[in-house]
């Protein structure tokens, strides 16, 4: 036959085989054929398929949907290099973003981007985030159409509702207490509802 690829076999020294021998267990794709080889070419990247143990040599990790790290194609970046950077037409693993780019964590993917707002995220400590960390509150400035994490909503004449600053607690079926939106009073206080105004507040003595 003209090519072992016609019968879904690997090419080993002009012979079509079901599997490459252990001495030549690197597979190189050339001219629509997959050849058994001792090692990858200097310009190739190696990908080890964990499922079947095959060593595959490719010209581009991106072409097989993998990321590049230390000359190898991986399914995902290692934990210490878990930022994906588009570089030289490859998706490379890195520990930090280059230049004036910001780290965007989205799902299981970490990547470097030019602008957080393009992803409906906002900048916090050099990273693009979708929500503020514990102890911080998301403040949306309607005038400048920007978002930021703040320590205290009361500085902006707003109330803290979960981890966001809001204008009115009643919108969330909650009442205001010391600058926060609550559904129940803190321990040691009692909930008092004024029947005439339907307003709720926390008091320390029902008498």
CSV table of C-alpha atoms in Angstrom, one decimal:
chain,number,residue,atom,x,y,z
A,1,UNK,CA,0.0,0.0,0.0
A,2,UNK,CA,1.0,3.6,-0.4
A,3,UNK,CA,0.5,4.6,3.2
A,4,UNK,CA,-0.1,2.9,6.5
A,5,UNK,CA,-2.6,5.6,7.3
A,6,UNK,CA,-4.9,3.9,4.7
A,7,UNK,CA,-5.4,1.0,7.2
A,8,UNK,CA,-5.1,3.1,10.4
A,9,UNK,CA,-1.6,1.7,11.2
A,10,UNK,CA,1.7,3.2,12.3
A,11,UNK,CA,4.7,3.2,9.9
A,12,UNK,CA,7.8,1.5,11.2
A,13,UNK,CA,10.6,1.1,8.7
A,14,UNK,CA,8.3,0.5,5.7
A,15,UNK,CA,6.1,-1.8,7.7
A,16,UNK,CA,2.6,-1.1,9.0
A,17,UNK,CA,2.2,-2.0,12.6
A,18,UNK,CA,-0.7,-1.9,15.2
A,19,UNK,CA,1.7,-0.4,17.8
A,20,UNK,CA,5.2,1.0,17.7
A,21,UNK,CA,7.9,-1.2,19.3
A,22,UNK,CA,9.1,-0.1,22.8
A,23,UNK,CA,12.5,1.0,21.4
A,24,UNK,CA,10.8,3.4,19.1
A,25,UNK,CA,7.7,4.5,21.0
A,26,UNK,CA,7.6,8.1,19.8
A,27,UNK,CA,5.1,8.8,17.1
A,28,UNK,CA,5.8,11.6,14.5
A,29,UNK,CA,3.1,12.8,12.1
A,30,UNK,CA,4.6,13.5,8.6
A,31,UNK,CA,2.8,13.8,5.3
A,32,UNK,CA,-0.4,12.2,6.6
A,33,UNK,CA,1.5,9.3,8.1
A,34,UNK,CA,2.4,8.5,11.7
A,35,UNK,CA,6.0,7.2,11.9
A,36,UNK,CA,7.6,5.2,14.8
A,37,UNK,CA,10.7,7.1,16.0
A,38,UNK,CA,13.4,6.9,18.7
A,39,UNK,CA,12.7,10.4,19.8
A,40,UNK,CA,11.0,13.6,18.7
A,41,UNK,CA,12.7,16.0,16.3
A,42,UNK,CA,14.3,19.1,17.8
A,43,UNK,CA,11.5,21.4,16.5
A,44,UNK,CA,8.7,19.1,17.8
A,45,UNK,CA,6.9,19.1,21.1
A,46,UNK,CA,6.1,15.9,23.0
A,47,UNK,CA,2.7,14.9,24.2
A,48,UNK,CA,2.2,11.8,26.4
A,49,UNK,CA,-1.3,10.5,26.2
A,50,UNK,CA,-2.0,9.3,29.8
A,51,UNK,CA,-4.8,7.0,28.6
A,52,UNK,CA,-2.8,4.8,26.3
A,53,UNK,CA,0.8,5.9,27.2
A,54,UNK,CA,1.6,6.9,23.6
A,55,UNK,CA,4.3,9.5,23.0
A,56,UNK,CA,3.2,11.8,20.2
A,57,UNK,CA,5.5,14.4,18.5
A,58,UNK,CA,3.7,17.5,17.2
A,59,UNK,CA,4.7,20.8,15.7
A,60,UNK,CA,2.2,22.7,17.8
A,61,UNK,CA,0.5,21.9,21.1
A,62,UNK,CA,-2.3,24.3,20.2
A,63,UNK,CA,-3.1,22.2,17.2
A,64,UNK,CA,-4.1,19.3,19.4
A,65,UNK,CA,-5.8,21.5,22.0
A,66,UNK,CA,-3.0,21.3,24.6
A,67,UNK,CA,-0.9,23.8,26.5
A,68,UNK,CA,2.9,24.1,26.2
A,69,UNK,CA,5.2,23.8,29.2
A,70,UNK,CA,9.0,23.0,29.1
A,71,UNK,CA,8.8,21.7,25.5
A,72,UNK,CA,6.0,19.3,26.3
A,73,UNK,CA,2.3,19.4,25.5
A,74,UNK,CA,0.1,19.1,28.6
A,75,UNK,CA,-3.7,18.7,29.1
A,76,UNK,CA,-3.4,21.6,31.7
A,77,UNK,CA,-0.8,23.7,33.3
A,78,UNK,CA,0.9,22.5,36.5
A,79,UNK,CA,-0.2,24.2,39.7
A,80,UNK,CA,2.9,26.3,40.0
A,81,UNK,CA,2.6,27.6,36.4
A,82,UNK,CA,-1.1,27.8,36.1
A,83,UNK,CA,-1.4,31.0,34.0
A,84,UNK,CA,-2.1,30.5,30.3
A,85,UNK,CA,-0.2,33.0,28.0
A,86,UNK,CA,-0.7,33.3,24.3
A,87,UNK,CA,2.9,33.4,23.0
A,88,UNK,CA,4.4,32.4,19.6
A,89,UNK,CA,1.1,30.9,18.5
A,90,UNK,CA,1.1,28.6,21.5
A,91,UNK,CA,-0.7,28.7,24.8
A,92,UNK,CA,2.2,28.6,27.3
A,93,UNK,CA,2.2,27.9,31.0
A,94,UNK,CA,3.6,30.7,33.2
A,95,UNK,CA,3.6,31.8,36.8
A,96,UNK,CA,2.8,35.5,36.0
A,97,UNK,CA,1.4,37.7,33.3
A,98,UNK,CA,3.7,39.7,31.0
A,99,UNK,CA,3.8,43.4,30.8
A,100,UNK,CA,0.6,45.4,31.4
A,101,UNK,CA,-1.7,42.4,31.4
A,102,UNK,CA,-4.0,41.2,34.1
A,103,UNK,CA,-4.7,37.7,35.4
A,104,UNK,CA,-8.2,36.5,34.6
A,105,UNK,CA,-9.4,33.4,36.5
A,106,UNK,CA,-12.4,31.9,34.7
A,107,UNK,CA,-13.6,28.4,35.5
A,108,UNK,CA,-10.6,26.1,35.4
A,109,UNK,CA,-8.6,28.4,33.1
A,110,UNK,CA,-6.2,31.2,34.0
A,111,UNK,CA,-5.2,33.6,31.3
A,112,UNK,CA,-3.7,37.1,30.9
A,113,UNK,CA,-5.9,39.8,29.3
A,114,UNK,CA,-5.5,43.5,28.4
A,115,UNK,CA,-8.8,44.6,30.0
A,116,UNK,CA,-11.0,43.1,32.7
A,117,UNK,CA,-14.2,44.9,31.6
A,118,UNK,CA,-14.2,43.0,28.3
A,119,UNK,CA,-15.0,39.9,30.3
A,120,UNK,CA,-17.5,41.6,32.6
A,121,UNK,CA,-14.9,41.4,35.4
A,122,UNK,CA,-13.2,44.2,37.4
A,123,UNK,CA,-9.7,44.8,38.5
A,124,UNK,CA,-8.6,44.0,42.1
A,125,UNK,CA,-5.0,43.8,43.2
A,126,UNK,CA,-3.7,43.2,39.7
A,127,UNK,CA,-6.3,40.5,38.9
A,128,UNK,CA,-9.6,40.4,37.0
A,129,UNK,CA,-12.2,39.1,39.5
A,130,UNK,CA,-15.9,38.5,39.3
A,131,UNK,CA,-16.6,38.9,43.1
A,132,UNK,CA,-14.7,40.4,46.0
A,133,UNK,CA,-12.8,38.3,48.5
A,134,UNK,CA,-14.2,37.7,52.0
A,135,UNK,CA,-14.4,40.8,54.1
A,136,UNK,CA,-14.6,43.1,51.0
A,137,UNK,CA,-17.7,44.5,49.3
A,138,UNK,CA,-18.4,45.1,45.6
A,139,UNK,CA,-19.1,48.8,45.0
A,140,UNK,CA,-20.5,49.7,41.5
A,141,UNK,CA,-20.0,53.3,40.6
A,142,UNK,CA,-22.9,54.1,38.2
A,143,UNK,CA,-21.4,57.5,37.3
A,144,UNK,CA,-18.1,56.1,36.0
A,145,UNK,CA,-19.5,52.6,35.2
A,146,UNK,CA,-16.7,51.0,37.2
A,147,UNK,CA,-16.6,48.3,39.9
A,148,UNK,CA,-14.2,48.0,42.8
A,149,UNK,CA,-13.8,46.1,46.1
A,150,UNK,CA,-14.2,48.3,49.2
A,151,UNK,CA,-13.9,47.8,53.0
A,152,UNK,CA,-17.0,49.7,54.0
A,153,UNK,CA,-20.2,50.4,52.1
A,154,UNK,CA,-21.2,53.2,54.6
A,155,UNK,CA,-18.4,55.4,53.2
A,156,UNK,CA,-20.5,55.6,50.0
A,157,UNK,CA,-23.8,56.0,51.8
A,158,UNK,CA,-24.7,52.4,50.9
A,159,UNK,CA,-25.6,49.3,52.8
A,160,UNK,CA,-23.7,46.0,52.9
A,161,UNK,CA,-25.8,43.1,51.5
A,162,UNK,CA,-23.8,39.8,51.5
A,163,UNK,CA,-20.7,40.9,49.7
A,164,UNK,CA,-22.2,43.9,47.7
A,165,UNK,CA,-23.0,47.5,48.4
A,166,UNK,CA,-26.7,48.3,47.8
A,167,UNK,CA,-28.9,51.4,48.0
A,168,UNK,CA,-31.9,49.7,49.6
A,169,UNK,CA,-32.1,46.6,51.8
A,170,UNK,CA,-35.9,46.3,51.4
A,171,UNK,CA,-35.3,45.3,47.7
A,172,UNK,CA,-33.8,42.0,49.1
A,173,UNK,CA,-36.6,41.6,51.7
A,174,UNK,CA,-34.2,42.7,54.4
A,175,UNK,CA,-33.9,45.5,56.9
A,176,UNK,CA,-31.1,47.9,57.8
A,177,UNK,CA,-28.9,47.4,60.9
A,178,UNK,CA,-25.6,49.3,61.5
A,179,UNK,CA,-25.0,49.7,57.7
A,180,UNK,CA,-25.8,46.1,56.8
A,181,UNK,CA,-28.9,44.3,55.3
A,182,UNK,CA,-30.2,41.6,57.6
A,183,UNK,CA,-33.1,39.1,57.8
A,184,UNK,CA,-32.5,38.4,61.5
A,185,UNK,CA,-31.0,40.3,64.4
A,186,UNK,CA,-27.6,39.4,65.8
A,187,UNK,CA,-27.5,37.3,68.9
A,188,UNK,CA,-28.7,39.1,72.0
A,189,UNK,CA,-31.0,41.5,70.2
A,190,UNK,CA,-34.7,41.3,69.3
A,191,UNK,CA,-36.5,42.1,66.1
A,192,UNK,CA,-39.1,44.8,66.4
A,193,UNK,CA,-41.5,45.6,63.6
A,194,UNK,CA,-43.4,48.8,63.6
A,195,UNK,CA,-46.9,47.9,62.5
A,196,UNK,CA,-47.8,51.4,61.2
A,197,UNK,CA,-44.7,51.8,59.0
A,198,UNK,CA,-43.7,48.1,58.5
A,199,UNK,CA,-40.2,49.1,59.4
A,200,UNK,CA,-38.0,46.6,61.3
A,201,UNK,CA,-35.2,47.2,63.7
A,202,UNK,CA,-33.1,45.4,66.3
A,203,UNK,CA,-33.6,46.4,70.0
A,204,UNK,CA,-32.0,45.0,73.2
A,205,UNK,CA,-35.2,45.2,75.3
A,206,UNK,CA,-38.8,44.5,74.2
A,207,UNK,CA,-40.1,46.5,77.2
